[in-house]
Short mmCIF file of C-alpha atoms and ligand atoms in Angstrom, two decimals:
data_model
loop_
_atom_site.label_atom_id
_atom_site.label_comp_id
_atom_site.label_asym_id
_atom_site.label_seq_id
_atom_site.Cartn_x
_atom_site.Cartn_y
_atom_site.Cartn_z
CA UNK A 1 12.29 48.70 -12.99
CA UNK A 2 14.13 49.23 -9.97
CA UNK A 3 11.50 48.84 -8.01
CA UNK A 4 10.78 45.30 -9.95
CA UNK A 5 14.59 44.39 -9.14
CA UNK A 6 14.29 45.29 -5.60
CA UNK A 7 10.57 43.50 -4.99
CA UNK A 8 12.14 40.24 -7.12
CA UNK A 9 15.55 40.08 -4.70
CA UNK A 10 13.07 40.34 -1.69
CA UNK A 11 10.82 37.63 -2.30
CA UNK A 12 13.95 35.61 -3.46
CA UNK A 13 15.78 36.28 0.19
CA UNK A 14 11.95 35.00 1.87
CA UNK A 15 12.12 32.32 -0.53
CA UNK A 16 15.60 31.14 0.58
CA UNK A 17 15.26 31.63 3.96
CA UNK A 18 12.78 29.65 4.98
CA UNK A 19 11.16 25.87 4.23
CA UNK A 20 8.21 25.25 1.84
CA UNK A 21 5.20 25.54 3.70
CA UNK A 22 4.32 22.13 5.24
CA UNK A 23 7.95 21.03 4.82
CA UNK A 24 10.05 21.20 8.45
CA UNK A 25 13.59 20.65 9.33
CA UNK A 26 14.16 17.83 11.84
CA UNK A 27 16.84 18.26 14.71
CA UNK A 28 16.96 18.58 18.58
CA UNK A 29 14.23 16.53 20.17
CA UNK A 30 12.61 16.09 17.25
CA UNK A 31 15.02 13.98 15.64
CA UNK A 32 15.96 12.06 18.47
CA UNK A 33 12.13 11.04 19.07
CA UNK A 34 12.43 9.90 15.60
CA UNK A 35 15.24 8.03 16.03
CA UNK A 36 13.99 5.92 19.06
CA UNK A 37 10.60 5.42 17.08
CA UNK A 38 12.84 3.75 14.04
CA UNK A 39 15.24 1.82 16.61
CA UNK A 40 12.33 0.21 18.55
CA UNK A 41 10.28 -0.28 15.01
CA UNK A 42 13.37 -1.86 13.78
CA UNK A 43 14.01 -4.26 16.60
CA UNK A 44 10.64 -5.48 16.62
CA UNK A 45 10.16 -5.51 12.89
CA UNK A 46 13.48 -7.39 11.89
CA UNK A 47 12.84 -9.76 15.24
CA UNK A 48 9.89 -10.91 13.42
CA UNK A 49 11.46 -11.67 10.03
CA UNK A 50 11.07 -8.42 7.86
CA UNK A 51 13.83 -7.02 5.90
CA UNK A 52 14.06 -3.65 5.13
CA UNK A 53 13.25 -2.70 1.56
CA UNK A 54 14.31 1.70 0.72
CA UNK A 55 12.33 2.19 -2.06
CA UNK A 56 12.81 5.65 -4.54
CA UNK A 57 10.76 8.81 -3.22
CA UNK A 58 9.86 9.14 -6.71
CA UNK A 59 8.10 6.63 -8.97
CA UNK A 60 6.18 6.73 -12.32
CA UNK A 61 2.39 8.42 -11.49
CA UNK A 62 0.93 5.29 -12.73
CA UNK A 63 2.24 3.39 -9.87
CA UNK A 64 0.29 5.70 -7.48
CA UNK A 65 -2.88 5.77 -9.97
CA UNK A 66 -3.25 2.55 -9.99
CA UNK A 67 -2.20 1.31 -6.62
CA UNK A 68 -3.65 3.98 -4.58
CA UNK A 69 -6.75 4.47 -6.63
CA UNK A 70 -7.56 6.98 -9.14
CA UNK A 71 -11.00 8.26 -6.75
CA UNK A 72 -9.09 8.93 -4.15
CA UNK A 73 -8.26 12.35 -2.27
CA UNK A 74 -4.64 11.67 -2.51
CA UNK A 75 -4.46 10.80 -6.02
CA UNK A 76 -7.02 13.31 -6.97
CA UNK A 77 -5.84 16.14 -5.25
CA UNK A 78 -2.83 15.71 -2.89
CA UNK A 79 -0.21 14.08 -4.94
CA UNK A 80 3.20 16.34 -5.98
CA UNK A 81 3.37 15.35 -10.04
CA UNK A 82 5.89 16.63 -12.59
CA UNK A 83 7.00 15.78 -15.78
CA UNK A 84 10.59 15.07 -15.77
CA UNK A 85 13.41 15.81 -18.36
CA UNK A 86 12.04 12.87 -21.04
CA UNK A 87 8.65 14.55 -20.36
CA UNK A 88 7.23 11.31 -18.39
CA UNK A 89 4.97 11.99 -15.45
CA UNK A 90 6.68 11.61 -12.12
CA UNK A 91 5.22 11.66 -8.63
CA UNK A 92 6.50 12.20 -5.03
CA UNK A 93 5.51 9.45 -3.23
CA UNK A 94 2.05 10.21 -0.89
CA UNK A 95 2.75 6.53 0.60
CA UNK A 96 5.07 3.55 0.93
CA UNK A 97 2.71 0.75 0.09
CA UNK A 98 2.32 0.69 -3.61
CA UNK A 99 6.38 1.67 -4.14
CA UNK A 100 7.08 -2.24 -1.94
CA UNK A 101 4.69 -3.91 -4.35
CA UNK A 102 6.01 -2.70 -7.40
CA UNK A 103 9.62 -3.23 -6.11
CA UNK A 104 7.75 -7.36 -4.82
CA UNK A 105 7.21 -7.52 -8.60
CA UNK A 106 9.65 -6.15 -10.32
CA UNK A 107 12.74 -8.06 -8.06
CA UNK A 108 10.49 -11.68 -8.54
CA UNK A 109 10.24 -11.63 -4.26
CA UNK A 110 7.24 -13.82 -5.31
CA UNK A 111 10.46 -16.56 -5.71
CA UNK A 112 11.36 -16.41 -2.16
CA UNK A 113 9.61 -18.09 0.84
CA UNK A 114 6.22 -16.60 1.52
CA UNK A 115 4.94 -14.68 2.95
CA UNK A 116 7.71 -11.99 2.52
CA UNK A 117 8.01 -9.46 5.38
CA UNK A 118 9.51 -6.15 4.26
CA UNK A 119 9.79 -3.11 6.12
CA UNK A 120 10.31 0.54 5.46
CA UNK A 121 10.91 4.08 6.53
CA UNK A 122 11.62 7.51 5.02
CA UNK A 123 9.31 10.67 4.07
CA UNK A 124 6.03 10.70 2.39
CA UNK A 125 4.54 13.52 0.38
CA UNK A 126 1.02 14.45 0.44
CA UNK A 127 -0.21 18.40 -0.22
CA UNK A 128 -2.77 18.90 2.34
CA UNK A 129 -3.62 21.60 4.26
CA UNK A 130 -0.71 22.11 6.57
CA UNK A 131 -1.92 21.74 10.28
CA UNK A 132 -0.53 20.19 13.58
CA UNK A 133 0.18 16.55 12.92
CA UNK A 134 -0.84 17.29 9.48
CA UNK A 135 2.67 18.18 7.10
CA UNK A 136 3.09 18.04 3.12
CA UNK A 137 6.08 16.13 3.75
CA UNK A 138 6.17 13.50 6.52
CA UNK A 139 7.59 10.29 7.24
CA UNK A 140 6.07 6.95 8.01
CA UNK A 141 7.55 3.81 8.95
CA UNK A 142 5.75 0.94 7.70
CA UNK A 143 5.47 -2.96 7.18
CA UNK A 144 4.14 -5.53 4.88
CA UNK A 145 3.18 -9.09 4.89
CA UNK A 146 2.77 -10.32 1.04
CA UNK A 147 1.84 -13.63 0.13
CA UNK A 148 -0.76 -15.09 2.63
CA UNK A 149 -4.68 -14.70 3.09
CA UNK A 150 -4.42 -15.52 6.81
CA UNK A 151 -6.52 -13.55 9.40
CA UNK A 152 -3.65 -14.67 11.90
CA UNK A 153 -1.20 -12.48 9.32
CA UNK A 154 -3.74 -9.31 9.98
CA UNK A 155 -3.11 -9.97 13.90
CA UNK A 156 0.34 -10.16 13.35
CA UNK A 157 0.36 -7.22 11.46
CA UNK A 158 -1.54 -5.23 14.24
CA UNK A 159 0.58 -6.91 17.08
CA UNK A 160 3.45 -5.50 15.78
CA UNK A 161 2.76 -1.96 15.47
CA UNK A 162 0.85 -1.85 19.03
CA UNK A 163 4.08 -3.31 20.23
CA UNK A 164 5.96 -0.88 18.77
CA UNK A 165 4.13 1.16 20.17
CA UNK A 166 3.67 -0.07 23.70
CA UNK A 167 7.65 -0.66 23.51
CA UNK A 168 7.66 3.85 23.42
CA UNK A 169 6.03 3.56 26.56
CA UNK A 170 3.10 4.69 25.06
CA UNK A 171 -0.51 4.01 26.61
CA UNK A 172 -3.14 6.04 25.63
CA UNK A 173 -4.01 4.39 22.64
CA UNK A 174 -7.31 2.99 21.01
CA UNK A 175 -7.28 0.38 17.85
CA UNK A 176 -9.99 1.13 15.75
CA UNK A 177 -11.36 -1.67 13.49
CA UNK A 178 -13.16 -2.58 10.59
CA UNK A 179 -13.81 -4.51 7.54
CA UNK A 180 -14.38 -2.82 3.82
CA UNK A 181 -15.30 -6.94 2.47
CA UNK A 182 -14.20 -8.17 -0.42
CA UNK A 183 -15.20 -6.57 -4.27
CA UNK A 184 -18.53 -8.16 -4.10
CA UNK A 185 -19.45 -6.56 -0.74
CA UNK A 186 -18.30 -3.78 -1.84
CA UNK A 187 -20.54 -3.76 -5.52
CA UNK A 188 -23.54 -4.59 -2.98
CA UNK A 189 -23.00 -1.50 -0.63
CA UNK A 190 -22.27 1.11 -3.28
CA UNK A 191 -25.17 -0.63 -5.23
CA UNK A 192 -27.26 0.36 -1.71
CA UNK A 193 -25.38 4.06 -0.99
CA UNK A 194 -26.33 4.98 -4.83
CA UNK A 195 -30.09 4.13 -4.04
CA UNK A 196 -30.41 5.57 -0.75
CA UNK A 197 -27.99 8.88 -1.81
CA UNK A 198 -29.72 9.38 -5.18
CA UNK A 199 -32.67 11.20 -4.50
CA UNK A 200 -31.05 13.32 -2.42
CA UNK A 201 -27.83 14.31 -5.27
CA UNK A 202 -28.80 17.63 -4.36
CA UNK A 203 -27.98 18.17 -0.96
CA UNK A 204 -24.44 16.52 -1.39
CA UNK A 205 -21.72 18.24 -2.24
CA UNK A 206 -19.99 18.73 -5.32
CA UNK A 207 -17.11 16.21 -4.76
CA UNK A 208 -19.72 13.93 -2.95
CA UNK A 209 -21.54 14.29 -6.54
CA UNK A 210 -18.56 13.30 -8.42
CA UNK A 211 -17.75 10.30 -5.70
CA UNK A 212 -21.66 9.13 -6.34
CA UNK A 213 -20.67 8.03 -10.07
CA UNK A 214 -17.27 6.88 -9.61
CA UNK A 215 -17.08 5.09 -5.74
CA UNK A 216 -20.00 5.83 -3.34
CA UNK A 217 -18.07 4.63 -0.72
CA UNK A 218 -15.63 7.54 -0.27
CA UNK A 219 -18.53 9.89 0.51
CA UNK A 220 -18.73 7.78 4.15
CA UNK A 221 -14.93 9.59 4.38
CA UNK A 222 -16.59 13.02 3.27
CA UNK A 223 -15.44 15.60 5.57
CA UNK A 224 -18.43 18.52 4.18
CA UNK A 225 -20.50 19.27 6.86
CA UNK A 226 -23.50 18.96 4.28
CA UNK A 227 -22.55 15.35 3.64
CA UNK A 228 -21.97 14.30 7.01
CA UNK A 229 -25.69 15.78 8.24
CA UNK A 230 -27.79 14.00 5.21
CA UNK A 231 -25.58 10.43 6.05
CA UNK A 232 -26.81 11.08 9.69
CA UNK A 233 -30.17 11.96 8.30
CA UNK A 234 -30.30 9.10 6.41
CA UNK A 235 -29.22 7.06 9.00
CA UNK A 236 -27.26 4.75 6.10
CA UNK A 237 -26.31 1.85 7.02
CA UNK A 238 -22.82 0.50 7.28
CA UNK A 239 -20.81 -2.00 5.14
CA UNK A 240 -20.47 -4.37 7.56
CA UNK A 241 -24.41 -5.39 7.11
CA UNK A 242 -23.87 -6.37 3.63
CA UNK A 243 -20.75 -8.31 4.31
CA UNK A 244 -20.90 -12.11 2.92
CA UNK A 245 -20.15 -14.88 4.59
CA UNK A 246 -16.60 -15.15 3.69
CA UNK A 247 -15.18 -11.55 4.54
CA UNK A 248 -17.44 -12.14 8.28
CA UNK A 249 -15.50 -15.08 8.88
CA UNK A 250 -12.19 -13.83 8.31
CA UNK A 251 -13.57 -10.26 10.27
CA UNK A 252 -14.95 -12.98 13.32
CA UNK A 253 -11.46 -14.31 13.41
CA UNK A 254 -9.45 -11.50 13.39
CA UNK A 255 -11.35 -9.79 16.20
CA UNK A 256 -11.04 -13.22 18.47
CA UNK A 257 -7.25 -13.27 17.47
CA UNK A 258 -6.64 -9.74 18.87
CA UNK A 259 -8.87 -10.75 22.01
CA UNK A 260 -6.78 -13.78 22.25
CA UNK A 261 -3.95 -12.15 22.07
CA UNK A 262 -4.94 -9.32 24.53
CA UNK A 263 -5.16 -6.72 22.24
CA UNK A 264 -8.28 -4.51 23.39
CA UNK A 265 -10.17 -2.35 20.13
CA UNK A 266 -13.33 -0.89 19.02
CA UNK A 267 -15.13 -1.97 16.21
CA UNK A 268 -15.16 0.84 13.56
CA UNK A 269 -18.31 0.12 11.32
CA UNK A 270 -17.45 2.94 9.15
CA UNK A 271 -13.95 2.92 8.48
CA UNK A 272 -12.68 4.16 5.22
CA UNK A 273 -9.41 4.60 4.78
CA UNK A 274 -8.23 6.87 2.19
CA UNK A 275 -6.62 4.47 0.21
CA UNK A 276 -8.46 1.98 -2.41
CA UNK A 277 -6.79 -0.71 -2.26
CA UNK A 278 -8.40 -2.61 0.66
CA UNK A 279 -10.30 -5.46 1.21
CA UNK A 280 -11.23 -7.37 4.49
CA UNK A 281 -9.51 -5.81 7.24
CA UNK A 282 -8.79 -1.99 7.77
CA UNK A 283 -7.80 -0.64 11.27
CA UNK A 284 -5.87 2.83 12.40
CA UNK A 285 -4.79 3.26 15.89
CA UNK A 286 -5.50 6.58 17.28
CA UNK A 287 -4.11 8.50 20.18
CA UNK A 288 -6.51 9.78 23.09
CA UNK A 289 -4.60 13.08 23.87
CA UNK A 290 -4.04 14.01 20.25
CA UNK A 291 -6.57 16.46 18.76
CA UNK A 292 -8.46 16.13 15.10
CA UNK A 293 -5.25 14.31 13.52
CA UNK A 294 -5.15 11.50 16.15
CA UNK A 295 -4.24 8.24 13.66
CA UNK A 296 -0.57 7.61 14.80
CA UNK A 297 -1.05 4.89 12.12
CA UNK A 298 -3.29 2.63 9.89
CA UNK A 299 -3.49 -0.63 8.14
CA UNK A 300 -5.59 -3.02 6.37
CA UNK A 301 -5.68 -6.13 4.02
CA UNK A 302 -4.93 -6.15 0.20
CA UNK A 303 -5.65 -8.79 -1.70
CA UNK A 304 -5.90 -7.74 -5.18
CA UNK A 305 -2.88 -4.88 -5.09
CA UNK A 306 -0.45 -7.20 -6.30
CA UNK A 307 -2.61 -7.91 -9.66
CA UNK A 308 -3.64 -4.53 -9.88
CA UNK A 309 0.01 -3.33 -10.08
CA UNK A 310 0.64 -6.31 -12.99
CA UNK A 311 2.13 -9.17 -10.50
CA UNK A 312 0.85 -12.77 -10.32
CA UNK A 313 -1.84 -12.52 -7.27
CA UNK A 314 -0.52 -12.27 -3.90
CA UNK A 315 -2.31 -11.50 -1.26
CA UNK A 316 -1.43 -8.92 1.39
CA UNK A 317 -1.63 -6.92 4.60
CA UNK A 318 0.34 -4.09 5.96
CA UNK A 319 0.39 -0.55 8.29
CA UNK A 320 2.44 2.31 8.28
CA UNK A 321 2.74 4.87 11.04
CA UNK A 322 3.52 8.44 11.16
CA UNK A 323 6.40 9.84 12.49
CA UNK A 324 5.56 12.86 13.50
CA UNK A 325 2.23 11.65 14.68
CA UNK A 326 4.12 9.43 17.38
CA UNK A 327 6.12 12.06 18.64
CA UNK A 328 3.22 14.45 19.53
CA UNK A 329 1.62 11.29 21.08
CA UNK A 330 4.79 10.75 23.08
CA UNK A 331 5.11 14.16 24.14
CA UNK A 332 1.91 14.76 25.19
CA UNK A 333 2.48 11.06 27.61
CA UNK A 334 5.51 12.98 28.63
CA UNK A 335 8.00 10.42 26.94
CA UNK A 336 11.38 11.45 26.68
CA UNK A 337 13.45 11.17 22.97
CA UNK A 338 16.73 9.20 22.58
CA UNK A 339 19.23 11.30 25.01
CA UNK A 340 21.40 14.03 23.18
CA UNK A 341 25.05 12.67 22.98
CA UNK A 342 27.31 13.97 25.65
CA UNK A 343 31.28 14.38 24.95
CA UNK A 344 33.01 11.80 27.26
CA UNK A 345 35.74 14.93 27.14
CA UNK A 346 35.84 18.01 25.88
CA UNK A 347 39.08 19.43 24.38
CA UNK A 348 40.97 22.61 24.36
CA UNK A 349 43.91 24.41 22.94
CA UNK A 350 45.54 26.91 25.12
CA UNK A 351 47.00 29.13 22.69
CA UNK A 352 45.38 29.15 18.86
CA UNK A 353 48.27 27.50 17.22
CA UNK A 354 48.10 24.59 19.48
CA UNK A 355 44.42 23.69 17.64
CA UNK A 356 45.47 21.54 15.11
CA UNK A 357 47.18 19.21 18.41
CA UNK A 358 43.54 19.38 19.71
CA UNK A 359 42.06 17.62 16.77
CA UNK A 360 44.84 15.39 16.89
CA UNK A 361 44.31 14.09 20.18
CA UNK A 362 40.29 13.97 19.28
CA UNK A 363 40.75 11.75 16.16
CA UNK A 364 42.57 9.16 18.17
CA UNK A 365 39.86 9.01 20.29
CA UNK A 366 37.52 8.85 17.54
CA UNK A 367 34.97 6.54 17.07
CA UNK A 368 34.98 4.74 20.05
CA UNK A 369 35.00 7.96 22.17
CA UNK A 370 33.07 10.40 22.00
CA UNK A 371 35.54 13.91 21.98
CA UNK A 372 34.99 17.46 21.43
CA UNK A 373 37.38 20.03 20.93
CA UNK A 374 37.70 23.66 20.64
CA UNK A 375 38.86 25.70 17.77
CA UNK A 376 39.94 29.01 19.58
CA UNK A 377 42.23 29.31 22.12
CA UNK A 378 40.73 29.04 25.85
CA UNK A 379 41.91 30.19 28.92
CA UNK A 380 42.16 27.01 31.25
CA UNK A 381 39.01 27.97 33.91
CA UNK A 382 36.81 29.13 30.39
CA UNK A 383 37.76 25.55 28.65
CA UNK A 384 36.54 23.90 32.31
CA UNK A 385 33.61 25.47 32.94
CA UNK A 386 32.90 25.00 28.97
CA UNK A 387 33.56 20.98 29.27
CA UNK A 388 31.09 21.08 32.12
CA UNK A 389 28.63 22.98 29.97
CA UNK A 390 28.72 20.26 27.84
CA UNK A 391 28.07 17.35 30.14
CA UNK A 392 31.78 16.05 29.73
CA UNK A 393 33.54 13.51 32.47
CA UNK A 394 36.78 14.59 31.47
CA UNK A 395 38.75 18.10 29.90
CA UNK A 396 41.58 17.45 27.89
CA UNK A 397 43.92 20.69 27.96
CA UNK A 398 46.38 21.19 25.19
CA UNK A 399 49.49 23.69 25.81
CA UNK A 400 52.80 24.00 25.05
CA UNK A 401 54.77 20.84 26.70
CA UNK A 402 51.74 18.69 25.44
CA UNK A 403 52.02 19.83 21.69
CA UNK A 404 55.82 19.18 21.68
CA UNK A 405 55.16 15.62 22.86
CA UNK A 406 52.10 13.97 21.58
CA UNK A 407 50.43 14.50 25.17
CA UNK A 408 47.33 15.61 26.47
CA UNK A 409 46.56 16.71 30.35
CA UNK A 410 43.62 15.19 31.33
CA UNK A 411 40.97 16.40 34.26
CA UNK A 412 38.70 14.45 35.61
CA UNK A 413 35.90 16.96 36.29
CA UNK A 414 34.01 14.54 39.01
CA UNK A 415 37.27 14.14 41.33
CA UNK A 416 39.15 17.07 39.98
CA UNK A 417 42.24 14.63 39.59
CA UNK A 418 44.53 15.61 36.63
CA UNK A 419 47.61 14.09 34.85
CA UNK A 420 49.30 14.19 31.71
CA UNK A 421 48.79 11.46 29.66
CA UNK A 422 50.79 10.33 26.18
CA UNK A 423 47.55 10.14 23.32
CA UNK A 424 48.13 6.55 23.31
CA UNK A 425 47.53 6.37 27.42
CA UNK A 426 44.92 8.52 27.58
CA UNK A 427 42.97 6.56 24.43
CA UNK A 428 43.07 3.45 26.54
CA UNK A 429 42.00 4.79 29.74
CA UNK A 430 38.89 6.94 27.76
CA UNK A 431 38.24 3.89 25.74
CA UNK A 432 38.08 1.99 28.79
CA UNK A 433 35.01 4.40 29.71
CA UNK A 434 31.50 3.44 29.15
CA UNK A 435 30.90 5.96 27.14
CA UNK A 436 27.05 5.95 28.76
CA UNK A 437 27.98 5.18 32.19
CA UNK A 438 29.51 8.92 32.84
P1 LIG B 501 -2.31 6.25 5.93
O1 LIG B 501 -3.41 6.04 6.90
O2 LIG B 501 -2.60 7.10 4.76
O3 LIG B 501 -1.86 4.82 5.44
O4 LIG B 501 -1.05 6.85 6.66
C1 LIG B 501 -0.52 6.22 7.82
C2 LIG B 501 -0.16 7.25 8.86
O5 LIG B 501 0.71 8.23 8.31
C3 LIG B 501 -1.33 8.05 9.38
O6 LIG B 501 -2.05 7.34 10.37
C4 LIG B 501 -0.61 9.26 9.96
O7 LIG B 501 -0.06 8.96 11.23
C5 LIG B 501 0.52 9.45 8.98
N1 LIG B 501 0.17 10.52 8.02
C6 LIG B 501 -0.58 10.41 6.91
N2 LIG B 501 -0.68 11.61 6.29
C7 LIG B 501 0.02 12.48 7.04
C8 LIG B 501 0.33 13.89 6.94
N3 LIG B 501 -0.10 14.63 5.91
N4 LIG B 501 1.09 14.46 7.91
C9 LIG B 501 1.55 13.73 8.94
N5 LIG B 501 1.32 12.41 9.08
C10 LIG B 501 0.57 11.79 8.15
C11 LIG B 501 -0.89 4.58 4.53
O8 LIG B 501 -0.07 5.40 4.16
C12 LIG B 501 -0.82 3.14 4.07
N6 LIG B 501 0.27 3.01 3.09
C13 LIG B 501 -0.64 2.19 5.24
C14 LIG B 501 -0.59 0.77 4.82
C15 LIG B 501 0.50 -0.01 4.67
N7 LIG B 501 -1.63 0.02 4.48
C16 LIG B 501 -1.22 -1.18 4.13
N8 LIG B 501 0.10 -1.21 4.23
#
């Protein structure tokens, strides 16, 4: 029993210690490369007319069921679901798209001028098999155009994200494009995949099986060796040779739109994306130096998500991109994250009972300035050298005839110069700093 006690307190102290496989903490670097991804995303997005839309991480399962697609891998295998306190089936969300249309119908945004241009940001939750680039929780950003069938809103869409892109100083990217047609198309090709794929059930595998009655189509995204070989065998052909006339046209005019717009790509005959809900366009932009999870982002045209998810028909297009994806791309260009903040000066009592003075001074300089202070007591060449360490223009030092009168000595650590300042002084000469300039 003691044993039992001793083995249960164990695995509780691993369990506590560190984050859920597939789960990471974001700081340092990390955190700052998001940051400047958001900021730049931001700037272009909201430039362009989107407002940002935070929808729950949480939503009813149905929402994903039905706006994802029940044959998909994500809703089939990769979605977190519980059933809450009332017993109704909840679900982490595995991506931002179908939370923005439900919100679109559920607010009436159908009301307001269209198309509506929303944009988003936050984590995403999918539980696949934890790998570089590839995390159970991750975080996209992500934007939407709802309410137009215009190819010129698909180059828009794709302008915008290879700006965003381009804006990170990134360059060794490659837009890959395609079109999945409309429903018809669509009927027509699995119509073809079952009769070529058929007589060979055997030699697919057992989800390929499964995907063969409920959507051929998501066997083309089959990752099973055995799969991949017999389509090669097979030499199957790809949707875009049973496209009709309408989905070419708009696919004709999208490409020339990009070209037009000098936007180079490669055409992607076999995209599938591994969501259902597309039609028409689909594109992902993947990075050259990145290994086997290179997509820093994809995108593609929905016209019938709106209906699907009980609105009045709206047609839409949208991309998200992913975080972490970006960051690897960025590092391996050798792209530098949002600086870490410096102090513009660093703080420090002399003696410990002078530390509540140091926080004093620190708040007044608050928020315009950035100040540090110390806690503990240092010794005046410790609290300079410590300032330094910290990338500070200035020391503030804190002893005795400064505590008694509301004062602060200041050093400039670039000249060496040094005076003693009242709080107020000193706040108007520090907030007469550019703070970025030192
Ligand atoms: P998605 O292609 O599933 O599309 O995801 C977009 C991007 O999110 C991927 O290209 C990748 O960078 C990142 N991502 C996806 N899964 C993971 C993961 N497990 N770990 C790290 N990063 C990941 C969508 O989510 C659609 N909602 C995009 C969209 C918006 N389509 C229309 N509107």
């Amino acid at each position: 029993m003691l044993f039992f006690n001793n083995a249960a307190t164990w695995l509780t102290m691993k369990l506590v210690t560190r984050a859920v496989k597939g789960t990471h903490d974001l700081f340092g670097d990390e955190i700052r490369f998001q940051r400047k991804i958001l900021r730049n995303a931001r700037q272009w997005l909201e430039s362009a007319g989107a407002f940002e839309l935070a929808t729950p991480v949480f939503e009813f399962t149905e929402v994903f069921q039905r706006g994802v697609g029940q044959t998909t891998d994500i809703v089939q295998k990769e979605m977190y679901t519980f059933s809450d306190r009332a017993g109704r089936s909840i679900t982490l969300r595995p991506e931002g798209t179908a939370g923005v249309i439900r919100a679109f119908i559920e607010h009436g945004m159908k009301v307001m001028p269209q198309p509506v241009r929303i944009w988003y940001a936050g984590p995403m939750f999918r539980a696949e098999r934890p790998q570089k680039g590839r995390q159970r929780q991750f975080h996209q950003v992500g934007y939407e155009i709802i309410g137009s069938d215009s190819y010129v809103a698909d180059a828009e869409a794709i302008l915008l994200s290879y700006k965003i892109l381009e804006s990170l100083g990134l360059r060794q990217m490659r837009l890959r494009i395609g079109s999945v047609g409309d429903s018809q198309d669509r009927m027509k090709y699995n119509e073809y995949l079952n009769s070529v794929l058929t007589p060979h059930f055997d030699d697919l595998s057992t989800d390929s099986q499964r995907r063969l009655v409920s959507n051929p189509l998501r066997i083309l995204d089959s990752k099973a060796p055995q799969d991949i070989a017999l389509l090669q065998e097979l030499d199957v052909k790809p949707l875009l040779e049973f496209m009709g006339e309408k989905s070419r046209k708009h696919f004709e005019s999208v490409k020339k739109a990009l070209e037009d717009l000098g936007i180079a790509y490669t055409i992607d005959s076999r995209i599938v994306r591994g969501l259902d809900y597309y039609a028409h366009t689909a594109w992902e932009i993947h990075h050259e130096l990145l290994g086997s999870q290179s997509a820093l982002g994809g995108g593609g045209r929905y016209d019938t998500l709106v209906e699907t998810l009980g609105g009045a028909p709206s047609p839409g297009v949208g991309w998200a991109l992913g975080l972490e994806r970006v960051t690897l791309a960025m590092q391996a260009e050798g792209l530098s994250p949002d600086a870490a903040s410096r102090p513009l000066i660093y703080i420090f009592p002399l003696a410990a009972e002078f530390a509540e003075k140091a926080l004093l001074a620190a708040q007044s300089f608050w928020p315009q300035v950035s100040a540090q202070y110390s806690l503990s007591a240092k010794k005046p060449a410790k609290g300079l050298r410590e300032a330094e360490k910290r990338g500070a223009k200035y020391a503030g030092i804190i002893g005795q005839d400064e505590a008694a009168s509301e004062a602060i000595t200041i050093k400039n650590l670039h000249t060496k110069e040094q005076k003693l300042l009242s709080l107020k002084d000193a706040a108007a000469l520090l907030k007469g700093e550019n703070n970025e300039a030192h």
